[in-house]
PDB file of C-alpha atoms and ligand atoms in Angstrom:
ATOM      1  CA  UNK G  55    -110.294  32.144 -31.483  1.00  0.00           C
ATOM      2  CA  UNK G  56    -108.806  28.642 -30.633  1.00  0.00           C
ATOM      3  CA  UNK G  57    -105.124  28.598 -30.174  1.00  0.00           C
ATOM      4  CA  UNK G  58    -102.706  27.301 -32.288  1.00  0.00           C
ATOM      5  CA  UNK G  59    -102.332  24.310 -30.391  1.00  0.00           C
ATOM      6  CA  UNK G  60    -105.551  23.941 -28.961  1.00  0.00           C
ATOM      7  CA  UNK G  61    -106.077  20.497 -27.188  1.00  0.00           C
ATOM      8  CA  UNK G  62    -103.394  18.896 -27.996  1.00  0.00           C
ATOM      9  CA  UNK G  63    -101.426  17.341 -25.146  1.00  0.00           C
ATOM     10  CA  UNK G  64     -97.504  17.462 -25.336  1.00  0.00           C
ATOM     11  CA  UNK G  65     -94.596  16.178 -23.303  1.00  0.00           C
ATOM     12  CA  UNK G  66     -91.587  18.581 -23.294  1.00  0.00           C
ATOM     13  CA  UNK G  67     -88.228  17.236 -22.015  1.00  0.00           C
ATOM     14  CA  UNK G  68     -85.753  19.867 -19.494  1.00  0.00           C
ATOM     15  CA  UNK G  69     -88.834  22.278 -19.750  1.00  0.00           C
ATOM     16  CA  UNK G  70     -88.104  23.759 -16.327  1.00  0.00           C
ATOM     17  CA  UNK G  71     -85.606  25.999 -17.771  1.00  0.00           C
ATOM     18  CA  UNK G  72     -84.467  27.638 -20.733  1.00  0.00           C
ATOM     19  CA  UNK G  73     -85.437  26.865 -24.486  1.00  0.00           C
ATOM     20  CA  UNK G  74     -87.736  24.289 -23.199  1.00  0.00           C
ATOM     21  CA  UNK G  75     -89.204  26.825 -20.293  1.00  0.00           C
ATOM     22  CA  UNK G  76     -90.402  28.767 -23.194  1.00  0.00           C
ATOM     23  CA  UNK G  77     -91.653  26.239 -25.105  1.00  0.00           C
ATOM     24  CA  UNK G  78     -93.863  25.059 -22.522  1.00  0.00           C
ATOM     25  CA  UNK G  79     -95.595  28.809 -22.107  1.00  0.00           C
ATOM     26  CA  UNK G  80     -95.429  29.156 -25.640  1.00  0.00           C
ATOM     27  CA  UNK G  81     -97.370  26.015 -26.489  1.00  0.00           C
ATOM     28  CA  UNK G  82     -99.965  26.427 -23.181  1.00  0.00           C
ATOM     29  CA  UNK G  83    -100.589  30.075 -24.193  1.00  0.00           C
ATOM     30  CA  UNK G  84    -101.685  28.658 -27.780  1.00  0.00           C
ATOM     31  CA  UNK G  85    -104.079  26.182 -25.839  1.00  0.00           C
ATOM     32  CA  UNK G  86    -101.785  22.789 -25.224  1.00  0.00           C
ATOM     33  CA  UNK G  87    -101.941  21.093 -22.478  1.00  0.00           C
ATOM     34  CA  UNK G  88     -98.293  20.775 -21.472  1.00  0.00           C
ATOM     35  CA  UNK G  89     -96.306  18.090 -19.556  1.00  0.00           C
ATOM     36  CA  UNK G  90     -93.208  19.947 -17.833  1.00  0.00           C
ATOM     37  CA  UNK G  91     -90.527  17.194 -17.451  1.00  0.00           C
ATOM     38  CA  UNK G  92     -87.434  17.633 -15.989  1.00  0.00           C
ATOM     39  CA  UNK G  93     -84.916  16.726 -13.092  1.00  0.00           C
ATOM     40  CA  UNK G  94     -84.857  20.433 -11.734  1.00  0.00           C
ATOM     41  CA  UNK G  95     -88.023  19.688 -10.178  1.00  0.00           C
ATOM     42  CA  UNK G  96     -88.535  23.035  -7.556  1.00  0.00           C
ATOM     43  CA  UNK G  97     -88.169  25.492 -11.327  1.00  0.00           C
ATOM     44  CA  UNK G  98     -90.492  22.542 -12.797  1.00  0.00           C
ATOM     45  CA  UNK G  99     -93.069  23.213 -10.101  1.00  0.00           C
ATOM     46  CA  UNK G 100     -92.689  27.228 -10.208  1.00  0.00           C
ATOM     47  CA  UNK G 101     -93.123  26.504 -13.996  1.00  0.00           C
ATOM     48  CA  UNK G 102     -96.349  24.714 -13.776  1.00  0.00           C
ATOM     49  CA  UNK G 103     -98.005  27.556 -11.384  1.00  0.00           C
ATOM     50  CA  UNK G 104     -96.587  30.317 -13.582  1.00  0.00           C
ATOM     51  CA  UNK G 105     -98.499  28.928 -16.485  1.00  0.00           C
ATOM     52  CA  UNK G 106    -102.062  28.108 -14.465  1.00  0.00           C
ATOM     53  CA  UNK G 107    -101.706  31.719 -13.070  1.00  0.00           C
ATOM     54  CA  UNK G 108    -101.479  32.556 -16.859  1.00  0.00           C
ATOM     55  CA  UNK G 109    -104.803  30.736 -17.223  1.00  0.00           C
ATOM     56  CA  UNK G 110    -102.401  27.720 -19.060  1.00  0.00           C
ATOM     57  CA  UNK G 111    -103.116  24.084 -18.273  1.00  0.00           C
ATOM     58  CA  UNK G 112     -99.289  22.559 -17.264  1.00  0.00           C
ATOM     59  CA  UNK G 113     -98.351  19.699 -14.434  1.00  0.00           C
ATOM     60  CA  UNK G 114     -94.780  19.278 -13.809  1.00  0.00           C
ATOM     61  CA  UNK G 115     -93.256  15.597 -13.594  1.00  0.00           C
ATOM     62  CA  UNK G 116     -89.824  14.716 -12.344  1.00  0.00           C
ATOM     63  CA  UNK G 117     -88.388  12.395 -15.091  1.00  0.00           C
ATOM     64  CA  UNK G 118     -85.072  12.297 -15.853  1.00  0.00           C
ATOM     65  CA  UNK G 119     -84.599  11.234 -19.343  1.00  0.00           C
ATOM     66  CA  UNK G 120     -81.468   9.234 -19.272  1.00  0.00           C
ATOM     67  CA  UNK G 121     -83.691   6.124 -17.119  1.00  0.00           C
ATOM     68  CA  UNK G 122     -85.607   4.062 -19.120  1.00  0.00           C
ATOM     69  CA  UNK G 123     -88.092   2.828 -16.787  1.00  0.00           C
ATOM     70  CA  UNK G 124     -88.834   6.495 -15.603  1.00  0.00           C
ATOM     71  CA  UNK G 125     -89.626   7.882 -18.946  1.00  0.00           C
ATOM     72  CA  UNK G 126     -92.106   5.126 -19.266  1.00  0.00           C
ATOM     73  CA  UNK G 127     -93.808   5.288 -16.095  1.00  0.00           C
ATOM     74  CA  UNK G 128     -93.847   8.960 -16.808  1.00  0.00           C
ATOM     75  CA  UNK G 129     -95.475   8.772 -20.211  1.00  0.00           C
ATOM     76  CA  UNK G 130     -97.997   6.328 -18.738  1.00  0.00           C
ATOM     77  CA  UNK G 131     -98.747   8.532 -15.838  1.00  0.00           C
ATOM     78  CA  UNK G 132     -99.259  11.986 -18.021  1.00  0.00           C
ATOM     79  CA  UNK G 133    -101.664   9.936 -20.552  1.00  0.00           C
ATOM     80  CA  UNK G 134    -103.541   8.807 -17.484  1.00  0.00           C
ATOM     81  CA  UNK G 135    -104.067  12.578 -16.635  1.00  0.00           C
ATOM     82  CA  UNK G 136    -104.550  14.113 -19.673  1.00  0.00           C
ATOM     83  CA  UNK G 137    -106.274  10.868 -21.670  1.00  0.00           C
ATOM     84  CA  UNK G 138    -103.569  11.387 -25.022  1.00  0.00           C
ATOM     85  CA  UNK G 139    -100.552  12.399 -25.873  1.00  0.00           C
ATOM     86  CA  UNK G 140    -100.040  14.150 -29.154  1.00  0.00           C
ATOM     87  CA  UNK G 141     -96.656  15.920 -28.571  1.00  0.00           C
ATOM     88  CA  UNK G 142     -93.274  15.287 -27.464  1.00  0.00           C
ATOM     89  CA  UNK G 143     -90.688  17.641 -27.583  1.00  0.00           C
ATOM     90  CA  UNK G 144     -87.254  16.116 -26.870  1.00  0.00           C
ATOM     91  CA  UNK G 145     -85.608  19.121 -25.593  1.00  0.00           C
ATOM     92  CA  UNK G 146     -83.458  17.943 -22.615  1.00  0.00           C
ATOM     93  CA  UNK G 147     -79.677  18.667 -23.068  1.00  0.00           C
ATOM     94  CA  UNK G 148     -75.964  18.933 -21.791  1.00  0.00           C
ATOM     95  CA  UNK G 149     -73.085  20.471 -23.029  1.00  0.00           C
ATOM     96  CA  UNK G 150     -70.559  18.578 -21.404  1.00  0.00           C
ATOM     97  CA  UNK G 151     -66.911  19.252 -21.638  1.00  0.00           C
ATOM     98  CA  UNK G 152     -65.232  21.901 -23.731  1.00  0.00           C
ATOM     99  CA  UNK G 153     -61.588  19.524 -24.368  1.00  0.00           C
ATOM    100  CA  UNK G 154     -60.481  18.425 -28.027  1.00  0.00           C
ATOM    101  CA  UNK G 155     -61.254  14.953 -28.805  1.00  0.00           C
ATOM    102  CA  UNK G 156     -57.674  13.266 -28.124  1.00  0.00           C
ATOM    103  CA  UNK G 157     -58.477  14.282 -24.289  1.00  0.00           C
ATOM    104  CA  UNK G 158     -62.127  13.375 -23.863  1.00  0.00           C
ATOM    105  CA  UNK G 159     -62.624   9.998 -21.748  1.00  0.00           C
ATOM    106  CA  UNK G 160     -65.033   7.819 -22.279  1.00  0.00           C
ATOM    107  CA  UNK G 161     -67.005   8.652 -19.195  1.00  0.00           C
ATOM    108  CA  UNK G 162     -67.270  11.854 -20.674  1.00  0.00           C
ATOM    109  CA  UNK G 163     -68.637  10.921 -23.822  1.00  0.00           C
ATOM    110  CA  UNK G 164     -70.867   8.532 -22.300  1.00  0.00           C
ATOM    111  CA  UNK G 165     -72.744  11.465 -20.327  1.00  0.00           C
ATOM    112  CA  UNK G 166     -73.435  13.546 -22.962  1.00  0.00           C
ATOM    113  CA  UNK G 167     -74.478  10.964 -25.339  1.00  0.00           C
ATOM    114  CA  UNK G 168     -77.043   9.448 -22.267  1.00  0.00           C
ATOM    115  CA  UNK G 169     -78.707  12.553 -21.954  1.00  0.00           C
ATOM    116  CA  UNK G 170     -78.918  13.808 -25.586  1.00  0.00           C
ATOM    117  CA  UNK G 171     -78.965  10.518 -27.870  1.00  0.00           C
ATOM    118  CA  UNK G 172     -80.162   8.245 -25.531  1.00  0.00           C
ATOM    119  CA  UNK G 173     -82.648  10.270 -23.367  1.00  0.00           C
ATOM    120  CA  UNK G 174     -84.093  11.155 -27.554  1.00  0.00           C
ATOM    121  CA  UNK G 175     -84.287   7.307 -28.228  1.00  0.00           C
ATOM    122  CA  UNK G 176     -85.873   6.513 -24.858  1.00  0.00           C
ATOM    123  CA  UNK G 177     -88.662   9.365 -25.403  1.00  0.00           C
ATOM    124  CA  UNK G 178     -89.802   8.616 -28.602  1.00  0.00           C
ATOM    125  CA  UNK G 179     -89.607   4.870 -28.110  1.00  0.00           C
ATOM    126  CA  UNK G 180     -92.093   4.953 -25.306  1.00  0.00           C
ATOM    127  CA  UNK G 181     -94.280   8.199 -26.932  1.00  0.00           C
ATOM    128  CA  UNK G 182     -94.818   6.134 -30.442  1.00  0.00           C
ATOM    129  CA  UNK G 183     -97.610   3.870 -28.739  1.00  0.00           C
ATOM    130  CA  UNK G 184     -99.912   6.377 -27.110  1.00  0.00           C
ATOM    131  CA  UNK G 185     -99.278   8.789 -30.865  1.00  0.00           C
ATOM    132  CA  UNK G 186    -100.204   5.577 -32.786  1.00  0.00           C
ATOM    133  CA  UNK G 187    -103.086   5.383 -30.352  1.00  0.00           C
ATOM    134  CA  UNK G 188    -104.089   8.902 -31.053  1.00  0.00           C
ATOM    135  CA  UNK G 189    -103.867   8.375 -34.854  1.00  0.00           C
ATOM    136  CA  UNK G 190    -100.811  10.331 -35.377  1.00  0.00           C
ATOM    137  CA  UNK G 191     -98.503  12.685 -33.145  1.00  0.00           C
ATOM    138  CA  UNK G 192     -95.890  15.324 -33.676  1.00  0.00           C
ATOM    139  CA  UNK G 193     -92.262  14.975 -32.057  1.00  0.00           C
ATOM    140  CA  UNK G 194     -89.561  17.514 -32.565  1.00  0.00           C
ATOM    141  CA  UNK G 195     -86.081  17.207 -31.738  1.00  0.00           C
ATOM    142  CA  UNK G 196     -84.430  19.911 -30.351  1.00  0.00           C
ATOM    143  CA  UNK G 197     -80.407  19.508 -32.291  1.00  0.00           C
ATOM    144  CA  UNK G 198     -78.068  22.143 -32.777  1.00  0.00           C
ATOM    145  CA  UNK G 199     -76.499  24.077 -35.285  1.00  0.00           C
ATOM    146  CA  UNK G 200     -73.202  22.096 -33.736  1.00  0.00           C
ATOM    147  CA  UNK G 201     -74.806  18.885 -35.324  1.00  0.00           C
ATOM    148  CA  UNK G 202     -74.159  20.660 -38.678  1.00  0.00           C
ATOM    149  CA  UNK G 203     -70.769  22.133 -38.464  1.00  0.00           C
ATOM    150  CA  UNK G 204     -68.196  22.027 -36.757  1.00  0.00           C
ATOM    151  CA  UNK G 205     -67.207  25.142 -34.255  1.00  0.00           C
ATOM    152  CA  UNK G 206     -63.707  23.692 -32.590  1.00  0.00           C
ATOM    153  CA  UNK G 207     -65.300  22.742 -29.303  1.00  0.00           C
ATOM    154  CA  UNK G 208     -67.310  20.164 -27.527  1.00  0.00           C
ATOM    155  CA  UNK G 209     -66.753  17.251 -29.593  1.00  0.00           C
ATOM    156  CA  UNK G 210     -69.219  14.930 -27.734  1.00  0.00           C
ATOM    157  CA  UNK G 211     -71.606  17.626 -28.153  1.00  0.00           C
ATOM    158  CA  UNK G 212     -71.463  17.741 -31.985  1.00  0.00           C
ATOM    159  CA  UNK G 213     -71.827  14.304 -32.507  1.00  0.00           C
ATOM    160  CA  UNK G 214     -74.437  14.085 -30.244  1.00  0.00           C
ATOM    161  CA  UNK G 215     -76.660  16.534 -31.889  1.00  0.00           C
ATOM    162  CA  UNK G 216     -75.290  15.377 -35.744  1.00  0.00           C
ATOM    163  CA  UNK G 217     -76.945  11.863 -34.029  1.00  0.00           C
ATOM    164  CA  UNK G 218     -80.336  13.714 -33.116  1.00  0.00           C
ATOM    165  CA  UNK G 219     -80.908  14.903 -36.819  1.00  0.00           C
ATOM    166  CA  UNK G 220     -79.885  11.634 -38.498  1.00  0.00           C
ATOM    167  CA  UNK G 221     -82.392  10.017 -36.246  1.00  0.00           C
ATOM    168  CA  UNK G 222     -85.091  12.781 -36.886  1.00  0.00           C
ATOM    169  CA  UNK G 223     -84.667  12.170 -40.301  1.00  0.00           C
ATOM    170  CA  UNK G 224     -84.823   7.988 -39.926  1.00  0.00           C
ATOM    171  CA  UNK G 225     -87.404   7.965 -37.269  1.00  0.00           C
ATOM    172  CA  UNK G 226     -89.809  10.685 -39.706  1.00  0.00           C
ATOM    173  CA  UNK G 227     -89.365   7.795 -42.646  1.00  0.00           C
ATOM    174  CA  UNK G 228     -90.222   5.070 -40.079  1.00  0.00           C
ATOM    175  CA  UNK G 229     -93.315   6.550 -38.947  1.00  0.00           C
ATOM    176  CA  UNK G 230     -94.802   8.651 -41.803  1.00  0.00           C
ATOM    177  CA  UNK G 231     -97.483   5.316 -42.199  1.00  0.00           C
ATOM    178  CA  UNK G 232     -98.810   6.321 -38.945  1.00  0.00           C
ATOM    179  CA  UNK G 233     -99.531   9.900 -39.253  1.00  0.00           C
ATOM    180  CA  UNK G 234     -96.331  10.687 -36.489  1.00  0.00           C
ATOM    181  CA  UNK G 235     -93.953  13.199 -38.005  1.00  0.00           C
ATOM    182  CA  UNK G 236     -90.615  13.964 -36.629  1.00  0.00           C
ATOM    183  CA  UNK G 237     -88.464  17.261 -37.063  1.00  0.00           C
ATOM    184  CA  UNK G 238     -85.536  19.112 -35.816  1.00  0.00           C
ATOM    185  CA  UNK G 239     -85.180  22.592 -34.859  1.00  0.00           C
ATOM    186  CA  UNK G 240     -81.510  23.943 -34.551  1.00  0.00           C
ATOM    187  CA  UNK G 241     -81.123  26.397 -32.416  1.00  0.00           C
ATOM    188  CA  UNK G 242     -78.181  28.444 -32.802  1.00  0.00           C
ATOM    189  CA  UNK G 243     -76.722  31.118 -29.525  1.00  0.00           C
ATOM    190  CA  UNK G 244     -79.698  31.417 -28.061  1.00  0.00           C
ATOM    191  CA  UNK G 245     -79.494  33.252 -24.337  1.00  0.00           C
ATOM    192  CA  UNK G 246     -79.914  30.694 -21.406  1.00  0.00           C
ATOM    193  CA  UNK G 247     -77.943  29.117 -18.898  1.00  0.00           C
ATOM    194  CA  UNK G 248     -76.252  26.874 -20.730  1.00  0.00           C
ATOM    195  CA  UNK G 249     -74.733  29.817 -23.005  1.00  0.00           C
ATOM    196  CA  UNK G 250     -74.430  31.706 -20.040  1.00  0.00           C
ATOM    197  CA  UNK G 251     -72.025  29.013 -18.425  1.00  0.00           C
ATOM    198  CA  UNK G 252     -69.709  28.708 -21.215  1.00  0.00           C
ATOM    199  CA  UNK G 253     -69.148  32.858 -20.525  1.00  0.00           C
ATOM    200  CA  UNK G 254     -68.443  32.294 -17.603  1.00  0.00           C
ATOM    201  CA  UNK G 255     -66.126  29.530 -17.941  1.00  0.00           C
ATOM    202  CA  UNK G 256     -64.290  31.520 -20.763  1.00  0.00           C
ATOM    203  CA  UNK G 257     -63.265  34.174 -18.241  1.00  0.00           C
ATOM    204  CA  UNK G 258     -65.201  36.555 -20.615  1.00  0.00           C
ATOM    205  CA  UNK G 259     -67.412  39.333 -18.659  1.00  0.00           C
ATOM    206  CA  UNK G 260     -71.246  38.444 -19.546  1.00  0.00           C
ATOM    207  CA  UNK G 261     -70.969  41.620 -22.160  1.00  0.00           C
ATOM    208  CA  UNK G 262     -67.697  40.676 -23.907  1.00  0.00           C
ATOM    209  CA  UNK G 263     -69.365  36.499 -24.608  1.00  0.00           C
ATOM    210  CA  UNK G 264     -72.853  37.834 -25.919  1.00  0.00           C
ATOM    211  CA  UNK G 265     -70.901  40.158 -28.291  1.00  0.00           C
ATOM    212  CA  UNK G 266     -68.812  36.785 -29.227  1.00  0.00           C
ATOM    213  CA  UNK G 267     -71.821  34.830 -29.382  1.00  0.00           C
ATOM    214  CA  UNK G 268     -73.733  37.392 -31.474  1.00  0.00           C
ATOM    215  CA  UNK G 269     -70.680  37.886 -33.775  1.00  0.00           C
ATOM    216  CA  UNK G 270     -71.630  33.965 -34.923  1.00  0.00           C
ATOM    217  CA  UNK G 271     -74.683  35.266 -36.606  1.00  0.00           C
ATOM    218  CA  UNK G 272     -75.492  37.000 -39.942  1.00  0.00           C
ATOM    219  CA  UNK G 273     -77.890  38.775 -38.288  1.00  0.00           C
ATOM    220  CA  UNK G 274     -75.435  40.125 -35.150  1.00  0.00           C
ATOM    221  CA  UNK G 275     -77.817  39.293 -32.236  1.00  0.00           C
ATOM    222  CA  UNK G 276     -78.248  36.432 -29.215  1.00  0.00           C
ATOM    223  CA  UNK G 277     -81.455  34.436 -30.318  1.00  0.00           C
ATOM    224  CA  UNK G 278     -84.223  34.373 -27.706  1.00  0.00           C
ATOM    225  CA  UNK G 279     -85.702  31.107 -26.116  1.00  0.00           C
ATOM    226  CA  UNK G 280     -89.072  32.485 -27.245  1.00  0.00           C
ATOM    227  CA  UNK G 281     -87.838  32.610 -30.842  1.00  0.00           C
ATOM    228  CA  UNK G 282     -86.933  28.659 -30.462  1.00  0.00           C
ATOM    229  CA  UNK G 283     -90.283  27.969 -28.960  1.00  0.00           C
ATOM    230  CA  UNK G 284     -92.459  29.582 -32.054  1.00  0.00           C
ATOM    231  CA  UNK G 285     -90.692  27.091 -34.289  1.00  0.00           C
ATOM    232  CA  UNK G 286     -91.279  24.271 -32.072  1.00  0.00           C
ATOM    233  CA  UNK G 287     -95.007  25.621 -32.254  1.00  0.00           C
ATOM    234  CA  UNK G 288     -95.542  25.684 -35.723  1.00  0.00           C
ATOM    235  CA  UNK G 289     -93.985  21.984 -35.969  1.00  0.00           C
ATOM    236  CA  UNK G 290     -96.393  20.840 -33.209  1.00  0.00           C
ATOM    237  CA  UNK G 291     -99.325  22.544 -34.562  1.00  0.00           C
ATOM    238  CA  UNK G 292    -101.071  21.168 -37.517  1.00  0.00           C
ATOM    239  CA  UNK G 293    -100.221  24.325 -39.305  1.00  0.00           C
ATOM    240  CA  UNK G 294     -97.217  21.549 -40.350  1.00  0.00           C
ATOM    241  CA  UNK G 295     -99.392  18.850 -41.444  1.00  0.00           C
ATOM    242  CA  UNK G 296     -97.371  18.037 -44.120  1.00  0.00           C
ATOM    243  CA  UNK G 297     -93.755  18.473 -43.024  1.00  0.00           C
ATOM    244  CA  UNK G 298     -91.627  15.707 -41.788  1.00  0.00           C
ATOM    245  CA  UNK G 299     -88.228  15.067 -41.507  1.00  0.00           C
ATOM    246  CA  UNK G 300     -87.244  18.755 -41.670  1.00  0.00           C
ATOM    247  CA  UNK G 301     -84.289  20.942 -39.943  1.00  0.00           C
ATOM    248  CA  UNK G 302     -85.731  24.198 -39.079  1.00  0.00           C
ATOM    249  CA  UNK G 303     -83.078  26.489 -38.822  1.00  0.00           C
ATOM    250  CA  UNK G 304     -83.508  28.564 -36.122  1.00  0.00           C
ATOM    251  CA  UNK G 305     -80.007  30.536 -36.482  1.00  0.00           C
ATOM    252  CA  UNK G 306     -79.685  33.926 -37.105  1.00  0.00           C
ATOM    253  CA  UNK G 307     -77.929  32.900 -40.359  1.00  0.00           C
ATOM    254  CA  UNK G 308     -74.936  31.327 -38.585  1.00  0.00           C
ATOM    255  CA  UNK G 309     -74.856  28.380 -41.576  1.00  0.00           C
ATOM    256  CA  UNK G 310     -76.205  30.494 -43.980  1.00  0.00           C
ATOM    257  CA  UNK G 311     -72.556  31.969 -44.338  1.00  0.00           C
TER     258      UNK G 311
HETATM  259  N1  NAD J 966     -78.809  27.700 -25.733  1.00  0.00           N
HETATM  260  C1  NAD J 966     -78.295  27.479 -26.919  1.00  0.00           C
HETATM  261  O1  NAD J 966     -77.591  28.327 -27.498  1.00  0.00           O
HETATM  262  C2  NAD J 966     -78.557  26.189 -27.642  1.00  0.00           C
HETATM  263  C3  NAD J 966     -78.096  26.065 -28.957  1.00  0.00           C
HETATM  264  C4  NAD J 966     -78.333  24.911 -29.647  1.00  0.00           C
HETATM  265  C5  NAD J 966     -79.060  23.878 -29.049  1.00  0.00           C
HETATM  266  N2  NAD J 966     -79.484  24.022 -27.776  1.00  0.00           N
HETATM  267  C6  NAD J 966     -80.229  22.894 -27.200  1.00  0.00           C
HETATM  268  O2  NAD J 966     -81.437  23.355 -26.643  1.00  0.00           O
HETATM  269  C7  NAD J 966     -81.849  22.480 -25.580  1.00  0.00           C
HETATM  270  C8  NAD J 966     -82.163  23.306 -24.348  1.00  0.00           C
HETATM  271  O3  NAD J 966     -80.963  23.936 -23.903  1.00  0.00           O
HETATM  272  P1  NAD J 966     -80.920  25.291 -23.044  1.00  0.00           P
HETATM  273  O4  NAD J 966     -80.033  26.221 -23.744  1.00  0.00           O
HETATM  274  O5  NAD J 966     -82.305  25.703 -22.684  1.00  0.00           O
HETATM  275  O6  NAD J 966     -80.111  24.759 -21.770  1.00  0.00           O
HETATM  276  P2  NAD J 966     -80.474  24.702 -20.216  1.00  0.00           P
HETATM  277  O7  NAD J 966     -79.279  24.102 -19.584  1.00  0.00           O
HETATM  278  O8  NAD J 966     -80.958  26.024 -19.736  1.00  0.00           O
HETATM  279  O9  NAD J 966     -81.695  23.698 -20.158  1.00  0.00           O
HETATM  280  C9  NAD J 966     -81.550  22.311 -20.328  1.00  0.00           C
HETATM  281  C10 NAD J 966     -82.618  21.621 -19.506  1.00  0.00           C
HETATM  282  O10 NAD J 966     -82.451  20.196 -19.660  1.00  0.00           O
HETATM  283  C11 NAD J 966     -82.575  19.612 -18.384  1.00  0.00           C
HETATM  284  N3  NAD J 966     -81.870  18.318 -18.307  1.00  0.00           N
HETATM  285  C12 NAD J 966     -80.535  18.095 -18.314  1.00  0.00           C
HETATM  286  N4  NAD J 966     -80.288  16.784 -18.151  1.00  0.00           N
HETATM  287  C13 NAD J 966     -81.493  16.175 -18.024  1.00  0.00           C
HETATM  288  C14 NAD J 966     -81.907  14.832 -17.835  1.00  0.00           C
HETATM  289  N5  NAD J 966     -81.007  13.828 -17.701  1.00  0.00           N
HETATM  290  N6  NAD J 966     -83.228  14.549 -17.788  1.00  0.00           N
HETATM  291  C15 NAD J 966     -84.139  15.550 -17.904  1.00  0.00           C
HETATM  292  N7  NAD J 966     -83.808  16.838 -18.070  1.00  0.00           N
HETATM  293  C16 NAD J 966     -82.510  17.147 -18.130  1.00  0.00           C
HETATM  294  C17 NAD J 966     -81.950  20.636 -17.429  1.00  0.00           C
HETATM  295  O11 NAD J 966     -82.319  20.397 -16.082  1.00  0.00           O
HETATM  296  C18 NAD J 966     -82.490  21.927 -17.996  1.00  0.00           C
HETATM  297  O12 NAD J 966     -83.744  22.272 -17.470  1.00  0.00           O
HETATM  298  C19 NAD J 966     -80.699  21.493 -25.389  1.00  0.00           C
HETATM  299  O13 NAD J 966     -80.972  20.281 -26.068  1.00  0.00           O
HETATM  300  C20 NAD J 966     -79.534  22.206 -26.040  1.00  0.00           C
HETATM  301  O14 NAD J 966     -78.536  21.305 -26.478  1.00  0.00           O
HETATM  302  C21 NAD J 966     -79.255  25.153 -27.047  1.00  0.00           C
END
């Protein structure tokens, strides 16, 4: 039986670890051909012989998503080797710092915003030729719950994420006439590094911050990256033909309360 993504070739953004780790095994296990990008580049490469051991087909790229000219000789470089690209998951992400507002500085702001606004707007800008090429494409956002309420933290974090689903939704009205649709999944605790950190930096013991975490949810349990990367799958696969512009919860309830 053919996969659920069978053939189609897709970019994925930070996939060397994490939520976009298991998105890239997810979607090669279903038959994509997957484009690991990152700036981690020694998980990237583990990544990419991980999957081909798996009988996958991955190649790991360095590309860090906050340089323009880098995601473009990228892109040009993976449709080169795989002749298309039909996917792009903008997944790449930073926390930043954990301050109210009145004390963030600029340069603080400005990181987080390179790497999740900007690195989103570089992506797609430089993906929308080779999906237009194609005849259509699939991109999918990866926001946040924290771009839908507020959680009295990381304020440059929120508003970068709020900015990801504003410009899913703009960017899926923009390029509905070419068969591209654009979506947003929004993750919300879901057990990686990143969640792992902010433990850590809490003073918590590991234990004590995924009971906090978990207490979040409706359901009372961390999320899994794998649970992330079957939504991601379903929006890449053409079992979504006919969604666009969407925010796929993917939050244990957390805003259904
Ligand atoms: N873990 C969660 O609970 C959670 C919740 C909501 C949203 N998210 C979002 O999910 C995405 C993945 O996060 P994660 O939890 O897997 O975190 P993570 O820190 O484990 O992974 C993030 C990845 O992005 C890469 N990255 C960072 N800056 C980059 C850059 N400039 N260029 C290219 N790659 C870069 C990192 O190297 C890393 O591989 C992020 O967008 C994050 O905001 C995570």
């Amino acid at each position: 039986m053919p996969g659920r993504a069978e053939g189609k070739v897709v970019i994925v953004t930070g996939g060397a670890r994490g939520i976009g780790a298991a998105i890239c095994e997810v979607l090669a296990r279903e038959g994509a051909k997957v484009a690991i990008t990152d700036i981690l580049d020694k998980e990237g490469k583990e990544l990419e012989e991980k999957i081909r051991r798996q009988g996958g087909i991955a190649k790991y790229y360095h590309m860090d998503v906050t340089k323009e000219s880098e995601v473009k000789d990228v892109f040009a470089q993976i449709a080169k080797d795989f002749g298309k690209i039909n996917g792009l998951v903008n997944n790449a992400g930073i926390l930043g710092v954990n301050k109210p507002t009145h004390e963030v500085t600029e340069e603080e702001w400005d990181k987080v915003m390179a790497v999740n606004v900007k690195g989103v707007f570089f992506c797609t800008k430089h993906v929308i030729p080779y999906m237009k090429e194609a005849g259509g494409g699939s991109i999918v956002n990866i926001a946040s719950v924290y771009g839908l309420i507020g959680n009295a933290d990381v304020p440059p974090y929120h508003a970068s994420k709020g900015a990801v689903i504003a410009m899913t939704k703009n960017d899926a009205t923009i390029y509905a006439k070419d068969n591209i649709r654009v979506n947003a999944v929004c993750p919300g605790a879901t057990w990686t590094k990143m969640v792992e950190d902010i433990i850590i930096k809490s003073g918590m013991s590991i234990e004590e911050g995924k009971k906090a975490f978990a207490s979040f949810h409706l359901l009372g349990r961390l999320i899994d990256p794998e649970d992330q990367a079957y939504a991601v799958l379903y929006l890449i696969s053409d079992e979504s033909k006919n969604v666009t512009g969407t925010t796929l919860l993917v939050d244990a309830g957390w805003t259904a309360k």
